[in-house]
Structure formats: structure tokens, C-alpha cells
């Protein structure tokens, strides 16, 4: 009775290991597929045809146009405020034509007309002060000093970014962890099958001896 119970417990643990392995394999494949379609592919498209360059500020100006932003003042409190449009025009080491500077790809997609989107405050005056502070920063602190910027000639030839949203480290982790999950699942399944095979062979040899 004890022997049959031990065999039953061993089989149940083996089945759990197999289920865990297949679950990890499926999770790794689905993660690769989901990240590839929804995030990794657009990120690579943004990086395709792009590179880095040295940028120099040509002009810093505020347009008369104001844009709307949404602020949050609580769980059920939302509203709309406005901020002025700041434009930072730069010259890159790749081209003599002026280009519009943006914080990153997200800011470029949110408002391609402006170089900076302030944290949306409830008061329009506070938003204006934040934009004015950023304008002084580019005029007085940066001035004519060169800095590194990023461009994409295929997607946005007339715009450059101060930083990239999707850098090499993020892309590496996006690909690495689903692959690790998949390989761990395969390893668990293979080891479980090997262990079962060895146990069956050992049982067969034991029966032959008896």
C-alpha cells in the first residue's frame, strides 16, 4: 500500500512539472508574439534609418498658439488646461537644414508641433511658467553648446529627439525574458521526461533481477 502511494505521489509531482514546463513554453511564445506585434516591431521601425548626431541650437521661440492638456486632481476629478507651444530649432551635424527638437518619440507623437510638453497643471499660468523656464534653459544654459540628438531620416526627416524612448537595453530585455521563459519551460519538460525514462528503466532492471 505504501509502495503504490509513493508511486502515485511521484506521478502527480511529475505531472505538475510537465504542466509547469508547458505553461512556461506557452507563456514565452505568447510573450514574444505579443511584444513583437504590439511593441517591439514599432520600436524597431522607429529606430530603423535613425542615428545620432551633434545638434546646435539655432532659435528658441514661443508660438502664439496654445494646446490643450488633461490634468488630474483626484480619483474622479479631471479637467483641461492649456500651455504655450515652445519650439527649439537646431542644426545637426548631418544636415545644414534646421530641424525641430523634441524630448522623445512619445512627445513627438503627442504634439509634433512643439518641442516641450509641460506636466499638465490646473492653472494655465503655471503651465506657461514651466514652458518659459524651459525656454530660458535652452537659451541661457545650453546656448550654442553642441549636444547629442537622435534622428530618423525615414519616418521624421525634419525632427530630432533629445533622447530615445526605446534604447538598446529595453529592446534587449523585451527579447531576452520571453526567450529565457521559453527555454526554462523546455528544460523542465526535457528533464522530467528523462527522469521518468530513467525511473522506468531502473524499475525494469529491478524486475529482471528478481
PDB file of C-alpha atoms in Angstrom:
ATOM      1  CA  UNK A   1       0.000   0.000   0.000  1.00  0.00           C
ATOM      2  CA  UNK A   2       2.827   2.388   0.890  1.00  0.00           C
ATOM      3  CA  UNK A   3       4.625   1.455  -2.329  1.00  0.00           C
ATOM      4  CA  UNK A   4       1.601   2.218  -4.532  1.00  0.00           C
ATOM      5  CA  UNK A   5       1.037   5.503  -2.701  1.00  0.00           C
ATOM      6  CA  UNK A   6       4.669   6.547  -3.285  1.00  0.00           C
ATOM      7  CA  UNK A   7       4.316   5.753  -6.970  1.00  0.00           C
ATOM      8  CA  UNK A   8       1.095   7.789  -7.113  1.00  0.00           C
ATOM      9  CA  UNK A   9       2.713  10.775  -5.394  1.00  0.00           C
ATOM     10  CA  UNK A  10       5.676  10.619  -7.748  1.00  0.00           C
ATOM     11  CA  UNK A  11       3.388  10.582 -10.807  1.00  0.00           C
ATOM     12  CA  UNK A  12       1.425  13.568  -9.522  1.00  0.00           C
ATOM     13  CA  UNK A  13       4.612  15.580  -8.983  1.00  0.00           C
ATOM     14  CA  UNK A  14       5.768  14.587 -12.446  1.00  0.00           C
ATOM     15  CA  UNK A  15       2.511  15.750 -13.982  1.00  0.00           C
ATOM     16  CA  UNK A  16       2.811  19.084 -12.196  1.00  0.00           C
ATOM     17  CA  UNK A  17       6.333  19.529 -13.558  1.00  0.00           C
ATOM     18  CA  UNK A  18       5.144  18.787 -17.088  1.00  0.00           C
ATOM     19  CA  UNK A  19       2.252  21.230 -16.783  1.00  0.00           C
ATOM     20  CA  UNK A  20       4.595  23.893 -15.446  1.00  0.00           C
ATOM     21  CA  UNK A  21       7.015  23.328 -18.309  1.00  0.00           C
ATOM     22  CA  UNK A  22       4.305  23.532 -20.973  1.00  0.00           C
ATOM     23  CA  UNK A  23       2.882  26.634 -19.301  1.00  0.00           C
ATOM     24  CA  UNK A  24       6.271  28.371 -19.399  1.00  0.00           C
ATOM     25  CA  UNK A  25       6.749  27.384 -23.046  1.00  0.00           C
ATOM     26  CA  UNK A  26       3.343  28.799 -23.982  1.00  0.00           C
ATOM     27  CA  UNK A  27       3.918  31.951 -21.913  1.00  0.00           C
ATOM     28  CA  UNK A  28       7.295  32.557 -23.580  1.00  0.00           C
ATOM     29  CA  UNK A  29       5.878  32.102 -27.085  1.00  0.00           C
ATOM     30  CA  UNK A  30       2.848  34.305 -26.403  1.00  0.00           C
ATOM     31  CA  UNK A  31       5.052  36.983 -24.832  1.00  0.00           C
ATOM     32  CA  UNK A  32       7.335  37.007 -27.857  1.00  0.00           C
ATOM     33  CA  UNK A  33       4.361  37.207 -30.199  1.00  0.00           C
ATOM     34  CA  UNK A  34       2.582  39.922 -28.212  1.00  0.00           C
ATOM     35  CA  UNK A  35       5.652  42.062 -27.633  1.00  0.00           C
ATOM     36  CA  UNK A  36       6.767  41.621 -31.222  1.00  0.00           C
ATOM     37  CA  UNK A  37       3.437  42.763 -32.686  1.00  0.00           C
ATOM     38  CA  UNK A  38       2.462  45.446 -30.177  1.00  0.00           C
ATOM     39  CA  UNK A  39       5.758  46.942 -29.020  1.00  0.00           C
ATOM     40  CA  UNK A  40       8.983  45.559 -30.439  1.00  0.00           C
ATOM     41  CA  UNK A  41       8.086  45.948 -34.109  1.00  0.00           C
ATOM     42  CA  UNK A  42       7.038  49.645 -33.808  1.00  0.00           C
ATOM     43  CA  UNK A  43      10.138  50.336 -31.698  1.00  0.00           C
ATOM     44  CA  UNK A  44      12.418  48.828 -34.334  1.00  0.00           C
ATOM     45  CA  UNK A  45      10.611  50.789 -37.037  1.00  0.00           C
ATOM     46  CA  UNK A  46      11.264  53.982 -35.091  1.00  0.00           C
ATOM     47  CA  UNK A  47      14.928  53.084 -34.808  1.00  0.00           C
ATOM     48  CA  UNK A  48      15.253  51.947 -38.407  1.00  0.00           C
ATOM     49  CA  UNK A  49      17.027  54.509 -40.541  1.00  0.00           C
ATOM     50  CA  UNK A  50      17.944  56.511 -37.456  1.00  0.00           C
ATOM     51  CA  UNK A  51      21.162  57.506 -35.788  1.00  0.00           C
ATOM     52  CA  UNK A  52      22.814  60.077 -33.564  1.00  0.00           C
ATOM     53  CA  UNK A  53      24.296  63.451 -34.430  1.00  0.00           C
ATOM     54  CA  UNK A  54      25.598  66.609 -32.809  1.00  0.00           C
ATOM     55  CA  UNK A  55      22.981  69.354 -32.544  1.00  0.00           C
ATOM     56  CA  UNK A  56      23.368  73.110 -32.054  1.00  0.00           C
ATOM     57  CA  UNK A  57      20.529  75.434 -31.098  1.00  0.00           C
ATOM     58  CA  UNK A  58      19.564  77.917 -33.802  1.00  0.00           C
ATOM     59  CA  UNK A  59      16.480  79.531 -32.290  1.00  0.00           C
ATOM     60  CA  UNK A  60      14.177  79.185 -29.279  1.00  0.00           C
ATOM     61  CA  UNK A  61      10.719  80.694 -29.555  1.00  0.00           C
ATOM     62  CA  UNK A  62       7.172  80.521 -28.271  1.00  0.00           C
ATOM     63  CA  UNK A  63       4.325  80.413 -30.745  1.00  0.00           C
ATOM     64  CA  UNK A  64       1.101  82.277 -30.160  1.00  0.00           C
ATOM     65  CA  UNK A  65      -0.829  79.024 -30.398  1.00  0.00           C
ATOM     66  CA  UNK A  66      -1.784  77.180 -27.213  1.00  0.00           C
ATOM     67  CA  UNK A  67      -2.525  73.484 -26.859  1.00  0.00           C
ATOM     68  CA  UNK A  68      -4.808  71.590 -24.514  1.00  0.00           C
ATOM     69  CA  UNK A  69      -3.654  69.064 -21.918  1.00  0.00           C
ATOM     70  CA  UNK A  70      -5.558  66.985 -19.377  1.00  0.00           C
ATOM     71  CA  UNK A  71      -4.811  67.293 -15.661  1.00  0.00           C
ATOM     72  CA  UNK A  72      -5.934  65.082 -12.783  1.00  0.00           C
ATOM     73  CA  UNK A  73      -6.880  66.461  -9.362  1.00  0.00           C
ATOM     74  CA  UNK A  74      -8.186  63.288  -7.752  1.00  0.00           C
ATOM     75  CA  UNK A  75      -9.763  59.921  -8.405  1.00  0.00           C
ATOM     76  CA  UNK A  76     -12.849  61.367 -10.113  1.00  0.00           C
ATOM     77  CA  UNK A  77     -11.521  64.820 -10.933  1.00  0.00           C
ATOM     78  CA  UNK A  78     -10.192  65.635 -14.392  1.00  0.00           C
ATOM     79  CA  UNK A  79     -10.019  68.790 -16.403  1.00  0.00           C
ATOM     80  CA  UNK A  80      -8.443  70.538 -19.349  1.00  0.00           C
ATOM     81  CA  UNK A  81      -5.802  73.257 -19.238  1.00  0.00           C
ATOM     82  CA  UNK A  82      -3.657  74.938 -21.875  1.00  0.00           C
ATOM     83  CA  UNK A  83       0.061  75.501 -22.390  1.00  0.00           C
ATOM     84  CA  UNK A  84       2.034  77.617 -24.889  1.00  0.00           C
ATOM     85  CA  UNK A  85       3.969  75.964 -27.691  1.00  0.00           C
ATOM     86  CA  UNK A  86       7.757  76.116 -27.350  1.00  0.00           C
ATOM     87  CA  UNK A  87       9.852  75.403 -30.416  1.00  0.00           C
ATOM     88  CA  UNK A  88      13.584  74.694 -30.306  1.00  0.00           C
ATOM     89  CA  UNK A  89      15.139  74.769 -33.769  1.00  0.00           C
ATOM     90  CA  UNK A  90      18.523  73.081 -34.138  1.00  0.00           C
ATOM     91  CA  UNK A  91      21.116  72.357 -36.792  1.00  0.00           C
ATOM     92  CA  UNK A  92      22.533  68.838 -36.913  1.00  0.00           C
ATOM     93  CA  UNK A  93      25.977  67.687 -37.968  1.00  0.00           C
ATOM     94  CA  UNK A  94      24.264  65.559 -40.644  1.00  0.00           C
ATOM     95  CA  UNK A  95      22.427  68.399 -42.370  1.00  0.00           C
ATOM     96  CA  UNK A  96      22.524  72.184 -42.594  1.00  0.00           C
ATOM     97  CA  UNK A  97      18.712  72.407 -42.735  1.00  0.00           C
ATOM     98  CA  UNK A  98      17.041  73.406 -39.438  1.00  0.00           C
ATOM     99  CA  UNK A  99      15.178  70.689 -37.538  1.00  0.00           C
ATOM    100  CA  UNK A 100      12.635  70.817 -34.713  1.00  0.00           C
ATOM    101  CA  UNK A 101      13.834  69.302 -31.440  1.00  0.00           C
ATOM    102  CA  UNK A 102      11.594  67.031 -29.348  1.00  0.00           C
ATOM    103  CA  UNK A 103      12.045  65.432 -25.927  1.00  0.00           C
ATOM    104  CA  UNK A 104      11.488  61.872 -27.213  1.00  0.00           C
ATOM    105  CA  UNK A 105       9.342  59.797 -29.563  1.00  0.00           C
ATOM    106  CA  UNK A 106       6.317  59.931 -27.252  1.00  0.00           C
ATOM    107  CA  UNK A 107       6.342  63.701 -27.103  1.00  0.00           C
ATOM    108  CA  UNK A 108       6.771  63.830 -30.868  1.00  0.00           C
ATOM    109  CA  UNK A 109       3.690  61.652 -31.372  1.00  0.00           C
ATOM    110  CA  UNK A 110       1.654  63.593 -28.793  1.00  0.00           C
ATOM    111  CA  UNK A 111       2.402  67.050 -30.211  1.00  0.00           C
ATOM    112  CA  UNK A 112       4.652  67.149 -33.294  1.00  0.00           C
ATOM    113  CA  UNK A 113       4.375  70.943 -33.481  1.00  0.00           C
ATOM    114  CA  UNK A 114       6.137  71.714 -30.180  1.00  0.00           C
ATOM    115  CA  UNK A 115       9.446  70.809 -28.565  1.00  0.00           C
ATOM    116  CA  UNK A 116       8.211  70.500 -24.994  1.00  0.00           C
ATOM    117  CA  UNK A 117       5.020  69.446 -23.206  1.00  0.00           C
ATOM    118  CA  UNK A 118       4.977  70.569 -19.553  1.00  0.00           C
ATOM    119  CA  UNK A 119       3.431  68.463 -16.775  1.00  0.00           C
ATOM    120  CA  UNK A 120      -0.192  69.468 -17.069  1.00  0.00           C
ATOM    121  CA  UNK A 121      -1.210  71.716 -14.170  1.00  0.00           C
ATOM    122  CA  UNK A 122      -4.689  73.002 -13.421  1.00  0.00           C
ATOM    123  CA  UNK A 123      -3.568  76.616 -13.732  1.00  0.00           C
ATOM    124  CA  UNK A 124      -2.685  77.845 -17.235  1.00  0.00           C
ATOM    125  CA  UNK A 125      -0.263  80.331 -15.708  1.00  0.00           C
ATOM    126  CA  UNK A 126       1.722  77.547 -14.085  1.00  0.00           C
ATOM    127  CA  UNK A 127       1.951  75.750 -17.413  1.00  0.00           C
ATOM    128  CA  UNK A 128       3.183  78.960 -19.037  1.00  0.00           C
ATOM    129  CA  UNK A 129       5.834  79.398 -16.333  1.00  0.00           C
ATOM    130  CA  UNK A 130       7.087  75.842 -16.874  1.00  0.00           C
ATOM    131  CA  UNK A 131       7.397  76.462 -20.596  1.00  0.00           C
ATOM    132  CA  UNK A 132       9.170  79.786 -20.003  1.00  0.00           C
ATOM    133  CA  UNK A 133      11.628  78.076 -17.656  1.00  0.00           C
ATOM    134  CA  UNK A 134      12.410  75.507 -20.341  1.00  0.00           C
ATOM    135  CA  UNK A 135      12.833  78.307 -22.878  1.00  0.00           C
ATOM    136  CA  UNK A 136      15.398  80.046 -20.642  1.00  0.00           C
ATOM    137  CA  UNK A 137      17.199  76.737 -20.158  1.00  0.00           C
ATOM    138  CA  UNK A 138      17.740  76.290 -23.887  1.00  0.00           C
ATOM    139  CA  UNK A 139      18.653  79.911 -24.432  1.00  0.00           C
ATOM    140  CA  UNK A 140      20.947  80.570 -21.465  1.00  0.00           C
ATOM    141  CA  UNK A 141      22.297  77.222 -20.221  1.00  0.00           C
ATOM    142  CA  UNK A 142      22.617  75.345 -23.489  1.00  0.00           C
ATOM    143  CA  UNK A 143      23.047  78.259 -25.890  1.00  0.00           C
ATOM    144  CA  UNK A 144      25.457  77.367 -28.671  1.00  0.00           C
ATOM    145  CA  UNK A 145      26.936  74.319 -26.933  1.00  0.00           C
ATOM    146  CA  UNK A 146      26.646  71.147 -29.059  1.00  0.00           C
ATOM    147  CA  UNK A 147      24.753  68.179 -27.640  1.00  0.00           C
ATOM    148  CA  UNK A 148      23.813  64.709 -28.807  1.00  0.00           C
ATOM    149  CA  UNK A 149      20.481  64.282 -30.559  1.00  0.00           C
ATOM    150  CA  UNK A 150      18.792  61.463 -32.465  1.00  0.00           C
ATOM    151  CA  UNK A 151      17.057  61.454 -35.820  1.00  0.00           C
ATOM    152  CA  UNK A 152      15.149  59.155 -38.157  1.00  0.00           C
ATOM    153  CA  UNK A 153      15.508  60.041 -41.802  1.00  0.00           C
ATOM    154  CA  UNK A 154      12.805  57.615 -42.945  1.00  0.00           C
ATOM    155  CA  UNK A 155       9.988  58.489 -40.544  1.00  0.00           C
ATOM    156  CA  UNK A 156      10.575  62.135 -39.490  1.00  0.00           C
ATOM    157  CA  UNK A 157      13.360  63.766 -41.532  1.00  0.00           C
ATOM    158  CA  UNK A 158      12.574  67.273 -40.198  1.00  0.00           C
ATOM    159  CA  UNK A 159      12.567  66.342 -36.494  1.00  0.00           C
ATOM    160  CA  UNK A 160      15.215  65.258 -33.996  1.00  0.00           C
ATOM    161  CA  UNK A 161      14.911  63.809 -30.491  1.00  0.00           C
ATOM    162  CA  UNK A 162      16.813  64.686 -27.358  1.00  0.00           C
ATOM    163  CA  UNK A 163      16.556  61.104 -26.108  1.00  0.00           C
ATOM    164  CA  UNK A 164      15.152  57.805 -27.272  1.00  0.00           C
ATOM    165  CA  UNK A 165      12.219  56.130 -25.592  1.00  0.00           C
ATOM    166  CA  UNK A 166      13.345  52.701 -26.799  1.00  0.00           C
ATOM    167  CA  UNK A 167      17.050  52.218 -26.200  1.00  0.00           C
ATOM    168  CA  UNK A 168      19.130  49.075 -26.688  1.00  0.00           C
ATOM    169  CA  UNK A 169      18.694  47.911 -23.090  1.00  0.00           C
ATOM    170  CA  UNK A 170      14.894  47.996 -23.262  1.00  0.00           C
ATOM    171  CA  UNK A 171      14.907  46.154 -26.583  1.00  0.00           C
ATOM    172  CA  UNK A 172      17.274  43.528 -25.163  1.00  0.00           C
ATOM    173  CA  UNK A 173      15.047  42.862 -22.148  1.00  0.00           C
ATOM    174  CA  UNK A 174      11.994  42.796 -24.401  1.00  0.00           C
ATOM    175  CA  UNK A 175      13.533  39.891 -26.306  1.00  0.00           C
ATOM    176  CA  UNK A 176      15.568  38.231 -23.540  1.00  0.00           C
ATOM    177  CA  UNK A 177      12.998  37.401 -20.850  1.00  0.00           C
ATOM    178  CA  UNK A 178      10.420  35.664 -23.092  1.00  0.00           C
ATOM    179  CA  UNK A 179      13.247  33.550 -24.553  1.00  0.00           C
ATOM    180  CA  UNK A 180      14.511  32.678 -21.055  1.00  0.00           C
ATOM    181  CA  UNK A 181      10.961  31.712 -20.021  1.00  0.00           C
ATOM    182  CA  UNK A 182      10.616  29.509 -23.099  1.00  0.00           C
ATOM    183  CA  UNK A 183      13.984  27.800 -22.530  1.00  0.00           C
ATOM    184  CA  UNK A 184      13.259  27.159 -18.845  1.00  0.00           C
ATOM    185  CA  UNK A 185       9.967  25.532 -19.824  1.00  0.00           C
ATOM    186  CA  UNK A 186      11.702  23.321 -22.399  1.00  0.00           C
ATOM    187  CA  UNK A 187      14.352  22.377 -19.833  1.00  0.00           C
ATOM    188  CA  UNK A 188      11.738  21.380 -17.249  1.00  0.00           C
ATOM    189  CA  UNK A 189       9.874  19.204 -19.757  1.00  0.00           C
ATOM    190  CA  UNK A 190      13.075  17.534 -21.011  1.00  0.00           C
ATOM    191  CA  UNK A 191      14.386  16.855 -17.501  1.00  0.00           C
ATOM    192  CA  UNK A 192      11.024  15.447 -16.399  1.00  0.00           C
ATOM    193  CA  UNK A 193      10.878  13.118 -19.410  1.00  0.00           C
ATOM    194  CA  UNK A 194      14.486  11.996 -18.826  1.00  0.00           C
ATOM    195  CA  UNK A 195      13.816  11.394 -15.151  1.00  0.00           C
ATOM    196  CA  UNK A 196      10.721   9.336 -15.984  1.00  0.00           C
ATOM    197  CA  UNK A 197      12.643   7.357 -18.589  1.00  0.00           C
ATOM    198  CA  UNK A 198      15.443   6.562 -16.148  1.00  0.00           C
ATOM    199  CA  UNK A 199      12.929   5.563 -13.479  1.00  0.00           C
ATOM    200  CA  UNK A 200      11.170   3.180 -15.895  1.00  0.00           C
ATOM    201  CA  UNK A 201      14.486   1.637 -16.946  1.00  0.00           C
ATOM    202  CA  UNK A 202      15.591   1.218 -13.328  1.00  0.00           C
ATOM    203  CA  UNK A 203      12.259  -0.442 -12.478  1.00  0.00           C
ATOM    204  CA  UNK A 204      12.635  -2.791 -15.450  1.00  0.00           C
ATOM    205  CA  UNK A 205      16.179  -3.784 -14.426  1.00  0.00           C
ATOM    206  CA  UNK A 206      14.994  -4.371 -10.867  1.00  0.00           C
ATOM    207  CA  UNK A 207      12.225  -6.662 -12.051  1.00  0.00           C
ATOM    208  CA  UNK A 208      14.665  -8.670 -14.217  1.00  0.00           C
ATOM    209  CA  UNK A 209      16.940  -9.222 -11.239  1.00  0.00           C
ATOM    210  CA  UNK A 210      14.057 -10.520  -9.149  1.00  0.00           C
TER     211      UNK A 210
END
